[in-house]
CSV table of C-alpha atoms in Angstrom, one decimal:
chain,number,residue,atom,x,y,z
A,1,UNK,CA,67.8,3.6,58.1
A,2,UNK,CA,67.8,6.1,55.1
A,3,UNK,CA,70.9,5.4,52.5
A,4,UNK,CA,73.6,7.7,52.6
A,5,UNK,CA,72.3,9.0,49.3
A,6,UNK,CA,69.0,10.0,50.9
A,7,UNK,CA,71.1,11.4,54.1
A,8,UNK,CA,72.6,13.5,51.5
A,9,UNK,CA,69.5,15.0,50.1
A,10,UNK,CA,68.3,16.0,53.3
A,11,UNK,CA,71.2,17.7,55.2
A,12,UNK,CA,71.5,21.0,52.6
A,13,UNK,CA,67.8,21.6,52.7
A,14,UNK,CA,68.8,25.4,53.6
A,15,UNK,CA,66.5,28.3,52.8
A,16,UNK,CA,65.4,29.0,49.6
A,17,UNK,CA,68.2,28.1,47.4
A,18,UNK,CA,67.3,24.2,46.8
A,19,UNK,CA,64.1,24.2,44.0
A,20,UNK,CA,61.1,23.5,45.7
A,21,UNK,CA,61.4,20.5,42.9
A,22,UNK,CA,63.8,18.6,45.1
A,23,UNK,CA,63.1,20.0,48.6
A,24,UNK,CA,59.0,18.5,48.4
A,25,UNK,CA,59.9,15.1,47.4
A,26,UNK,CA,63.3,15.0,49.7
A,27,UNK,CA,61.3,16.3,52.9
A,28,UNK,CA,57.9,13.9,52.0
A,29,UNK,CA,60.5,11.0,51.9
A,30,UNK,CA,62.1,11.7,54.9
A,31,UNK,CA,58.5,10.9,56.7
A,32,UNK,CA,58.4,7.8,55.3
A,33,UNK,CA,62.0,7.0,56.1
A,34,UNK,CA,60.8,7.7,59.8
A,35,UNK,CA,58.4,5.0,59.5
A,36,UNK,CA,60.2,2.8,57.9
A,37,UNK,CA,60.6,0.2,61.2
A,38,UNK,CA,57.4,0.4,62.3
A,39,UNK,CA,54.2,-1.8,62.5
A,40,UNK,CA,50.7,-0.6,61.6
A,41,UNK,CA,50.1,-1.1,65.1
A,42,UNK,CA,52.8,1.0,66.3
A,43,UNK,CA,52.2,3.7,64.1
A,44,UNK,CA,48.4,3.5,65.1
A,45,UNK,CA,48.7,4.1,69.2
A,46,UNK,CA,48.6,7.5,70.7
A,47,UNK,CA,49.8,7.5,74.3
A,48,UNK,CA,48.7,10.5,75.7
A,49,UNK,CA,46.4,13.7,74.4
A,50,UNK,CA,49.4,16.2,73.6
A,51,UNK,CA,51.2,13.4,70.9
A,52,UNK,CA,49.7,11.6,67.9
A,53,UNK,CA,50.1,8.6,66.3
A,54,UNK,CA,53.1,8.6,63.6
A,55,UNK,CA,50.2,7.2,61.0
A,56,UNK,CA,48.5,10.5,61.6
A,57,UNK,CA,51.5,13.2,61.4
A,58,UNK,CA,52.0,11.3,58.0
A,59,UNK,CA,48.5,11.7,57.0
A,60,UNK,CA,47.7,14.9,58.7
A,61,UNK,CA,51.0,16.3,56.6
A,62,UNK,CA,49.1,14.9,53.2
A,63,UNK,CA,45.7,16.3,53.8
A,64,UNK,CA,48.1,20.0,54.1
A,65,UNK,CA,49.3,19.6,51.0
A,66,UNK,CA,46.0,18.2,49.3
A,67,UNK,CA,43.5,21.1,50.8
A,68,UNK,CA,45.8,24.2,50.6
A,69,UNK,CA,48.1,23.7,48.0
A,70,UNK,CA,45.6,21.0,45.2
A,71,UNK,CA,42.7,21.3,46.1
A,72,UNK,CA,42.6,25.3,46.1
A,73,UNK,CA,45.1,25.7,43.6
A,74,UNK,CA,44.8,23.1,40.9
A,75,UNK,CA,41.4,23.0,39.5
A,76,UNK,CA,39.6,19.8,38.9
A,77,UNK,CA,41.4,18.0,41.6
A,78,UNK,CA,39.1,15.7,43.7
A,79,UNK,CA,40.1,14.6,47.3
A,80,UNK,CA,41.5,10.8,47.3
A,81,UNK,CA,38.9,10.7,49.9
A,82,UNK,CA,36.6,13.0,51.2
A,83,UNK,CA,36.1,11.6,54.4
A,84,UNK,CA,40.3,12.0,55.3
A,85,UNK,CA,39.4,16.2,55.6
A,86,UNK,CA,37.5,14.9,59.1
A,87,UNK,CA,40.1,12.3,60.3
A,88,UNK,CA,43.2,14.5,59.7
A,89,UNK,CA,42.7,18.3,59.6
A,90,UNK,CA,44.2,19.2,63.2
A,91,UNK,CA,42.8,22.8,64.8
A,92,UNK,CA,41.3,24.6,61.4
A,93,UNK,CA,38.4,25.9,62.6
A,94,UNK,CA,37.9,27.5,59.0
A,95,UNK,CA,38.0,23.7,57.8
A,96,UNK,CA,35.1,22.5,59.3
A,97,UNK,CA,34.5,20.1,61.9
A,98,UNK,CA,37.3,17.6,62.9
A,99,UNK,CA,37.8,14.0,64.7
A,100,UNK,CA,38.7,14.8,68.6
A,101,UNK,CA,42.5,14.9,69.2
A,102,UNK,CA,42.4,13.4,72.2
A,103,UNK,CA,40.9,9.9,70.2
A,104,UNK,CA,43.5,10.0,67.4
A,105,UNK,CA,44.9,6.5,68.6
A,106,UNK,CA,41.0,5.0,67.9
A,107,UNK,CA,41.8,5.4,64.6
A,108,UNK,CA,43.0,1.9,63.1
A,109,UNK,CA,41.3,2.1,59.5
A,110,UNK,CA,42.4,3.5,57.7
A,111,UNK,CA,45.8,0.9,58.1
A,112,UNK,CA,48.9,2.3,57.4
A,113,UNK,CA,49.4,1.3,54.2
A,114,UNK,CA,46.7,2.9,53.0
A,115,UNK,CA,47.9,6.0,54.2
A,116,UNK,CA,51.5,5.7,52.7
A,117,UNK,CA,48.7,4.9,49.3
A,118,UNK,CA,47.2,8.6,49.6
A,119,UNK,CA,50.8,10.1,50.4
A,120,UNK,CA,52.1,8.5,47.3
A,121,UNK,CA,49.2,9.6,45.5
A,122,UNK,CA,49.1,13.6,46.3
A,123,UNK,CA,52.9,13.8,46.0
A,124,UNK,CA,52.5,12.5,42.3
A,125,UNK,CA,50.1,15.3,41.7
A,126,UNK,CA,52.0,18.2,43.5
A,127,UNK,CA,55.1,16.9,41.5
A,128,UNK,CA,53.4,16.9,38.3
A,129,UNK,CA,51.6,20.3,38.7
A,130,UNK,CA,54.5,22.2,40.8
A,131,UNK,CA,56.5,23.7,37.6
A,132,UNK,CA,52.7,25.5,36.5
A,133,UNK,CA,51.0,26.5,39.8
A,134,UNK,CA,50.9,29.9,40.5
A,135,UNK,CA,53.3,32.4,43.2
A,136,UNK,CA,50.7,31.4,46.1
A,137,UNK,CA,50.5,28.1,45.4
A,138,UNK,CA,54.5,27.8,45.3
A,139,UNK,CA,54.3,30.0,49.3
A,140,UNK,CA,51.9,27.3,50.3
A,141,UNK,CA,54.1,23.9,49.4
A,142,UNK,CA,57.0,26.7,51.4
A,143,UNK,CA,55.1,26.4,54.1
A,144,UNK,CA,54.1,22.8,53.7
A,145,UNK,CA,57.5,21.5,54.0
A,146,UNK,CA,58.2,23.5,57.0
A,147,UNK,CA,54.7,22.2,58.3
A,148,UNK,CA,56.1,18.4,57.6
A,149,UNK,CA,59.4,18.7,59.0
A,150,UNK,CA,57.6,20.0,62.2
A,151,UNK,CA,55.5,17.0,62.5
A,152,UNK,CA,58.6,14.7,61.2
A,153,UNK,CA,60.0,16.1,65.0
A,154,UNK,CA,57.1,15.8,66.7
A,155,UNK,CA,56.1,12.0,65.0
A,156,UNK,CA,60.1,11.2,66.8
A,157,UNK,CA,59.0,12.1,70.1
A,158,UNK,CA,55.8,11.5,70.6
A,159,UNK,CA,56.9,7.8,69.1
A,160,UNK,CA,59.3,8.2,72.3
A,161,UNK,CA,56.7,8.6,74.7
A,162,UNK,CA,55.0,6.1,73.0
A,163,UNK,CA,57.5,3.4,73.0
A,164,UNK,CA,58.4,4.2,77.0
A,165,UNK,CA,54.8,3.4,78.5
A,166,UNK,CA,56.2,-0.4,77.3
A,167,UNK,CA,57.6,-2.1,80.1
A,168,UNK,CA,59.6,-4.3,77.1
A,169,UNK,CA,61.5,-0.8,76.7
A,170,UNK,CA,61.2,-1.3,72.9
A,171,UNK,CA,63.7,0.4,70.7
A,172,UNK,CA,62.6,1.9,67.3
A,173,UNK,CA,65.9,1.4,65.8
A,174,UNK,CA,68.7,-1.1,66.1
A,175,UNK,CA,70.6,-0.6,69.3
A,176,UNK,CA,74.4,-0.4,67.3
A,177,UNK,CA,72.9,2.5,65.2
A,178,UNK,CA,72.7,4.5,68.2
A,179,UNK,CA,74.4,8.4,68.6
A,180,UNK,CA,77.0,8.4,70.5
A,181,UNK,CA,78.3,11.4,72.1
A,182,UNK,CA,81.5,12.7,70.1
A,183,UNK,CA,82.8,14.0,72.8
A,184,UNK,CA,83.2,12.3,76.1
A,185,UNK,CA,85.7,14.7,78.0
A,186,UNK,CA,83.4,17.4,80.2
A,187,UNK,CA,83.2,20.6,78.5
A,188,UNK,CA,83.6,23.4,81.3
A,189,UNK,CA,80.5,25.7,81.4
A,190,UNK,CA,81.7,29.2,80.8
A,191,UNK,CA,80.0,33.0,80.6
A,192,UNK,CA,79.6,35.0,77.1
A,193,UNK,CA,78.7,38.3,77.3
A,194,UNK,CA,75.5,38.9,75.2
A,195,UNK,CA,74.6,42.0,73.1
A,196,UNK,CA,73.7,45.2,74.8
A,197,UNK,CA,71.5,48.0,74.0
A,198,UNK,CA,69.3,48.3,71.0
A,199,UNK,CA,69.1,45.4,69.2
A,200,UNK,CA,67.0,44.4,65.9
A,201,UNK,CA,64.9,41.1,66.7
A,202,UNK,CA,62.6,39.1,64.0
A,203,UNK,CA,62.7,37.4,60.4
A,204,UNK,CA,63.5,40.2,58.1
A,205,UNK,CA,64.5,39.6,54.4
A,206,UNK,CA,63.4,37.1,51.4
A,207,UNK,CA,64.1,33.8,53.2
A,208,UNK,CA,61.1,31.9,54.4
A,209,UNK,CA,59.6,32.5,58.2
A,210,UNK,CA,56.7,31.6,60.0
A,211,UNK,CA,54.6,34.8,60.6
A,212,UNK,CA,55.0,34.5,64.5
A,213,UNK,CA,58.5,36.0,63.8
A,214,UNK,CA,57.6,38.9,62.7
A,215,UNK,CA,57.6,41.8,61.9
A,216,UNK,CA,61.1,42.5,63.0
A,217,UNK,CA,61.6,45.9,65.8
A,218,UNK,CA,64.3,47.0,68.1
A,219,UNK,CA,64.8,45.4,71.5
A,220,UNK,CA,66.4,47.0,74.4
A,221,UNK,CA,69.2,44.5,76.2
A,222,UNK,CA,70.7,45.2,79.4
A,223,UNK,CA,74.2,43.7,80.0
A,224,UNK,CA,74.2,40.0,80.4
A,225,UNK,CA,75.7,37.0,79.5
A,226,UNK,CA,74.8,33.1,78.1
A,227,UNK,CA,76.2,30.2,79.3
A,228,UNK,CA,78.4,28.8,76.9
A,229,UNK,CA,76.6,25.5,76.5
A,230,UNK,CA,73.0,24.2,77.7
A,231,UNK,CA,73.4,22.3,81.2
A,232,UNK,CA,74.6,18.7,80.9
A,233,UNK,CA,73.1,16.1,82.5
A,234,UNK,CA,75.6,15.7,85.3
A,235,UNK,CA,74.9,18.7,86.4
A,236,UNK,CA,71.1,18.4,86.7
A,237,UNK,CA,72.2,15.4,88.4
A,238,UNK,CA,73.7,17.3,91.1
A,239,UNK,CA,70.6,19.3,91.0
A,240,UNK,CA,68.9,16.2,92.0
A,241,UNK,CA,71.3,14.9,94.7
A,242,UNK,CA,71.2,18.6,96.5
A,243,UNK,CA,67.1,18.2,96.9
A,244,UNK,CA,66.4,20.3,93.8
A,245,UNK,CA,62.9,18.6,93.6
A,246,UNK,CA,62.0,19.2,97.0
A,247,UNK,CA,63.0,22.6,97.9
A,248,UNK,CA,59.8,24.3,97.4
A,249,UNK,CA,62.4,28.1,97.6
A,250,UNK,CA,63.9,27.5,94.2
A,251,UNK,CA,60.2,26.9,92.3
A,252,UNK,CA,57.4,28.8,90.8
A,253,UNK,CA,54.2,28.4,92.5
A,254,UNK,CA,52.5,26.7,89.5
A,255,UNK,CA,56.0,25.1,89.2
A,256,UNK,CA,55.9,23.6,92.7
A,257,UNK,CA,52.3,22.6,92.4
A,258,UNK,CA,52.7,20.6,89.6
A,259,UNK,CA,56.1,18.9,90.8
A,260,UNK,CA,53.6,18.3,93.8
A,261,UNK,CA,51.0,16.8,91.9
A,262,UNK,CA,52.9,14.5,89.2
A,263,UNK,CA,55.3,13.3,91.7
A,264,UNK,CA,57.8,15.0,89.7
A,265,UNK,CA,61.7,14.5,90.7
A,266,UNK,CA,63.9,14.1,87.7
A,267,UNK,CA,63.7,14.5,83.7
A,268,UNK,CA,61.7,12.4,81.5
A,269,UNK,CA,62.1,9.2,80.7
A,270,UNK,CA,65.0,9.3,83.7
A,271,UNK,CA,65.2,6.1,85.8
A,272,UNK,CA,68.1,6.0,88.3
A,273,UNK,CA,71.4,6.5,86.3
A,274,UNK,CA,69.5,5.4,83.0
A,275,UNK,CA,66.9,7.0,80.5
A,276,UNK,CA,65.1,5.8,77.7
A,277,UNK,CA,66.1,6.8,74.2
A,278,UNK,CA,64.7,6.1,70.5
A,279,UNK,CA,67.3,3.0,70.9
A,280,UNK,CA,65.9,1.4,74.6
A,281,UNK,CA,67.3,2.0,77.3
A,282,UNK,CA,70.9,4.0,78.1
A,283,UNK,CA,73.2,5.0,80.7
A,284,UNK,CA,72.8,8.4,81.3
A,285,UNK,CA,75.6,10.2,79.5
A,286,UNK,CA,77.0,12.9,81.9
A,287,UNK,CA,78.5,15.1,79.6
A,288,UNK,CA,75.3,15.4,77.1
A,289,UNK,CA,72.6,18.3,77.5
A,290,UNK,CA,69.6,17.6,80.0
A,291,UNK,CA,66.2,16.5,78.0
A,292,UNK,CA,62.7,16.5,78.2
A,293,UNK,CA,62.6,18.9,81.0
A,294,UNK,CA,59.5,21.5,81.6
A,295,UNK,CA,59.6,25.2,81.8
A,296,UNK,CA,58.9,24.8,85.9
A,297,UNK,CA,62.2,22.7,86.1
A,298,UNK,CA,64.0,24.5,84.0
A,299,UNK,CA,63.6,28.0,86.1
A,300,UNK,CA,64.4,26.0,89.7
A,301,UNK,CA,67.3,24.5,88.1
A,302,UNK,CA,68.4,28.2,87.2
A,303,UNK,CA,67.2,29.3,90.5
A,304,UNK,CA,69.2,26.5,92.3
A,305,UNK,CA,72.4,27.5,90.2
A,306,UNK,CA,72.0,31.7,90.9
A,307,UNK,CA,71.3,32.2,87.2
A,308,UNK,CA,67.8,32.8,85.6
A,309,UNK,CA,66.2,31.7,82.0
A,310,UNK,CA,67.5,34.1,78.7
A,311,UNK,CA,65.0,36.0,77.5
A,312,UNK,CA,64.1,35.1,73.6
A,313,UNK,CA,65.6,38.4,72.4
A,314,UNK,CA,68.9,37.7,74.3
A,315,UNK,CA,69.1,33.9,73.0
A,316,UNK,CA,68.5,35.7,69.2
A,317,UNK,CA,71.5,38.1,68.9
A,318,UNK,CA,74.1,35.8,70.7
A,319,UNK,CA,72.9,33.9,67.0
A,320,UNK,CA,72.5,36.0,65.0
A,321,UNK,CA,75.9,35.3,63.5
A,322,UNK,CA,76.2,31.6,64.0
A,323,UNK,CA,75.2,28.9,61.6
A,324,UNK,CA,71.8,27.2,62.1
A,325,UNK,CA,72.5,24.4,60.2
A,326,UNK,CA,75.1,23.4,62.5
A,327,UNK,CA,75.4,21.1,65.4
A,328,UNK,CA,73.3,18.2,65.9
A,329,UNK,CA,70.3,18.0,64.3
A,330,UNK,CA,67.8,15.4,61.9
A,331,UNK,CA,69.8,14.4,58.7
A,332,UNK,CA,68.0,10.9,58.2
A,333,UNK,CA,66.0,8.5,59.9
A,334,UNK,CA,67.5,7.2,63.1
A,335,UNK,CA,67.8,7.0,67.5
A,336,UNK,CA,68.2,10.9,67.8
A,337,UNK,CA,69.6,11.4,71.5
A,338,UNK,CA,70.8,14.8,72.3
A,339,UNK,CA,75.1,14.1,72.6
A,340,UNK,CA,78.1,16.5,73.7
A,341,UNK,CA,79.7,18.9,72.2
A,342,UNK,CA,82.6,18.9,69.7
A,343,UNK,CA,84.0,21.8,70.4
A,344,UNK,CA,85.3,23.6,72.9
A,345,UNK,CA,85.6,27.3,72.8
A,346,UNK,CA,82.5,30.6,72.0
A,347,UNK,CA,79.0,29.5,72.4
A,348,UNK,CA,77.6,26.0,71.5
A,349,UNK,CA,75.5,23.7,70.5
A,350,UNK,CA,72.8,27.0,69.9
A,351,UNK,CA,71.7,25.0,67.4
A,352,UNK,CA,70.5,21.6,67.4
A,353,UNK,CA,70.9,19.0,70.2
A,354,UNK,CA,68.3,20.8,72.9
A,355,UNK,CA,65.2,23.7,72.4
A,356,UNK,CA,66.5,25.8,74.8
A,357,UNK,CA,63.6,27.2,77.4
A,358,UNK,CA,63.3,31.2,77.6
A,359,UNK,CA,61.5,33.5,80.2
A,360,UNK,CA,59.7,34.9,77.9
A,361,UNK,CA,56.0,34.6,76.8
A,362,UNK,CA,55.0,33.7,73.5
A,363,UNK,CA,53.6,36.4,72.7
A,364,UNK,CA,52.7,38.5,69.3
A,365,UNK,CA,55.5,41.1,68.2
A,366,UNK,CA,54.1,44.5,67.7
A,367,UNK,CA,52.7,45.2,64.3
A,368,UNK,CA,52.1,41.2,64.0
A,369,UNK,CA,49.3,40.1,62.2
A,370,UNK,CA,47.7,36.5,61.1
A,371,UNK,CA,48.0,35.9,57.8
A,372,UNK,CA,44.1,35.9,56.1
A,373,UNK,CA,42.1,32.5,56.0
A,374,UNK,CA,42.8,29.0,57.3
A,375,UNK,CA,46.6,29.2,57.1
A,376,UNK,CA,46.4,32.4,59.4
A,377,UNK,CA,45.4,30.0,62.2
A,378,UNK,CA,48.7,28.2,62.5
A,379,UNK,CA,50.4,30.1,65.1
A,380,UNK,CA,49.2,33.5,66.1
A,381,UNK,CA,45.7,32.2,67.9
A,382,UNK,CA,48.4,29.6,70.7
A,383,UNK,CA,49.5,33.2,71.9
A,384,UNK,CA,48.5,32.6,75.0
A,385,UNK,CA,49.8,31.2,78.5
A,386,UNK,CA,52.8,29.4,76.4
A,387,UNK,CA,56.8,30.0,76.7
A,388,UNK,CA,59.3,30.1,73.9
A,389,UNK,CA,61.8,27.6,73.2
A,390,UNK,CA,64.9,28.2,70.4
A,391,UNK,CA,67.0,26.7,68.7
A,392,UNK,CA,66.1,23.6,67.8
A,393,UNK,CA,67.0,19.9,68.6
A,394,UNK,CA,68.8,16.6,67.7
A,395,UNK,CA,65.2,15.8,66.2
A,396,UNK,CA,65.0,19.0,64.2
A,397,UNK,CA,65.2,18.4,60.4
A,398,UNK,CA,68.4,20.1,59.6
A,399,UNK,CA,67.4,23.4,57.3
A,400,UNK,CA,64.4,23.9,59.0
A,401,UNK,CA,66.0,26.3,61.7
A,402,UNK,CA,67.0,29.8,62.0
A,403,UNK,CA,68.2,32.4,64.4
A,404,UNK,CA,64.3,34.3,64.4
A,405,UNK,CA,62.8,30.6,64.7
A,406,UNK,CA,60.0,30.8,67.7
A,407,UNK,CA,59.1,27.4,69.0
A,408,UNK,CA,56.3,27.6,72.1
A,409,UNK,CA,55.0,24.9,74.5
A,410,UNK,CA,52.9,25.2,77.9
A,411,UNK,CA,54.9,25.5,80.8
A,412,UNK,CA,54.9,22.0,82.4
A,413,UNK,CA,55.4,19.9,79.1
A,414,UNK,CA,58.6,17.6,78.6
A,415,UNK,CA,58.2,15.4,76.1
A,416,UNK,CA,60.0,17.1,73.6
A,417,UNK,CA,64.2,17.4,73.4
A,418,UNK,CA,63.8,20.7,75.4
A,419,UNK,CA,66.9,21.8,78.0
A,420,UNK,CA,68.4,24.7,78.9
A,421,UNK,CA,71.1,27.2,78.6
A,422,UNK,CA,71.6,29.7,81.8
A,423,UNK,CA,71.8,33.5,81.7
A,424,UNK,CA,72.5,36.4,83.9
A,425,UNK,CA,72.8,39.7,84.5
A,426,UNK,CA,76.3,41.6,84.6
């Protein structure tokens, strides 16, 4: 576990207003802090083609910073290694060619250690040449630290899925340092009416954003309104017990072919009244929000309940006004588990705890364009046959989120802390 001192560095990571002095080294950290209980061997394994092994999300994170931000920017810097740009550059095409993703967990050398070696080794560098590198160069550590805390999420739960294909049911951290829900009483889900009419949608203004956010334009919104918090897991299990999974009525057509096909019929990592967590295996809290369910599920459960799926736009001006560094989210290394909420009354838990599934496409705003080079191909070419997700999870680094903040996944994956929150029309 992190100290409380480190704890403390990482929770007020909030836009811009923390020197990029304090936010590198408290972010880089963080990663290691993640890793902190594992073996090489752990962090070596990749259990499946969409995760990676946690050695490579540190290393993959370090070869960012190396390419875009030293070696472009700092001149006469020479790569630790020149053979890492092969191993660890992920989908840049304008990088060159790349080691398969799918084969990531063949990679045992280089070891661990060596890896935490190079990290240690290119933070020195960006640290000593930050205060003198020039406007783009400052942009590109920006962007990343949002890249890291990203894959400082995605290194939790793929580590998940990797740790619940052991029939030991290992735990990554010590069972006592477990999240427990705050509140155990059951939170009545109640109806806010949403924003109507024109609305403006996207990042606007000086903070940072990731280009898919933009540029910001008016919606139209027709009368509706949010469920005040994202489904619990006692109600999905009454989903289950009313024949949710087989009731071929409530589901899309690709949704029931693939519930078909997997043998689908009840949320990841669900086992009877039990799931498995960062900490082993738990009882199934009944008050906390649903996890690692799929964009198919996610529209039968609304389906099943006479609601439907918010559209992006309507999830973005109910917060608008809220906080985004609220509710439960990744202050320091530890079991995340989504839990309850605290209080009672308005919308919750927008932020933090769940991603939240939309209906809507991920799709390119009007006027979007890719930013020029390699860095242009971090979001804009995945704008395709995906669904957007908001507001972050109990595995999001808090500070990373805001209200414009566009996550996207394929419809039928799970193995992140996604849930839902209903909507309808009035």
């Amino acid at each position: 576990m992190a100290s409380q001192t480190d704890a403390s560095l990482y929770a007020p990571m909030v836009g811009m207003r923390v020197p990029l002095t304090q936010r590198f080294p408290a972010t880089r950290r963080l990663s290691i802090d993640l890793v902190a209980t594992l073996s090489d061997a752990d962090a070596s394994a990749q259990s499946m083609p969409d995760a990676s092994p946690a050695k490579w999300h540190l290393a993959h994170t370090t070869w960012f910073f190396e390419t875009f931000v030293l070696r472009d920017h700092l001149p006469g810097y020479r790569a630790f290694d020149d053979r890492y740009a092969y191993l660890f550059n992920s989908y840049y095409e304008a990088e060159g060619p790349r080691h398969a993703r799918p084969q990531r967990g063949l990679l045992t050398r280089p070891s661990l250690d060596e890896i935490c070696i190079w990290r240690a080794h290119v933070d020195a560098a960006v640290q000593t040449a930050l205060p003198d590198l020039p406007p783009a160069a400052h942009a590109l550590v920006e962007l990343g630290i949002q890249h890291e805390q990203q894959h400082q999420e995605l290194l939790l739960t793929d580590l998940k899925h990797l740790f619940a294909q052991n029939p030991l049911g290992p735990a990554a951290w010590n069972a006592e340092s477990a999240i427990a829900s705050e509140a155990r009483r059951f939170s009545a889900m109640n109806w806010v009416e949403g924003k109507a009419g024109v609305v403006a949608v996207g990042h606007h203004g000086d903070g940072f954003a990731f280009d898919c956010e933009g540029p910001q334009h008016d919606a139209l919104l027709p009368p509706h309104a949010l469920a005040s918090r994202p489904v619990s897991n006692g109600e999905w299990q009454q989903f289950i017990a009313d024949g949710g999974y087989h009731t071929p009525s409530l589901w899309l057509s690709d949704g029931w072919a693939w519930v078909q096909a997997e043998a689908i019929d009840a949320p990841a990592y669900w086992d009877g009244d039990r799931q498995f967590t960062l900490a082993g295996w738990r009882a199934i809290d009944p008050v906390a929000p649903v996890a690692h369910i799929s964009f198919f599920e996610a529209d039968a459960f609304a389906s099943w309940a006479g609601a439907r799926l918010p559209t992006e736009f309507e999830w973005e001006a109910a917060a608008a006004t809220l906080d985004p560094a609220s509710g439960q989210q990744l202050d320091a290394a530890g079991p995340v588990q989504p839990a309850a909420a605290v209080v009672d009354a308005g919308l919750q838990q927008m932020f933090g705890s769940v991603w939240e599934w939309t209906g809507s496409a991920y799709r390119p705003y009007p006027g979007f364009r890719a930013a020029p080079g390699a860095v242009g191909e971090y979001n804009g070419k995945f704008m395709s046959g995906q669904f957007v997700l908001r507001g972050g999870s109990c595995a999001t680094p808090r500070g990373h989120l805001r209200a414009s903040y566009r996550n996207f996944f394929y419809p039928h994956q799970r193995w992140q802390f996604t849930g839902v929150r209903l909507a309808k029309d009035l």
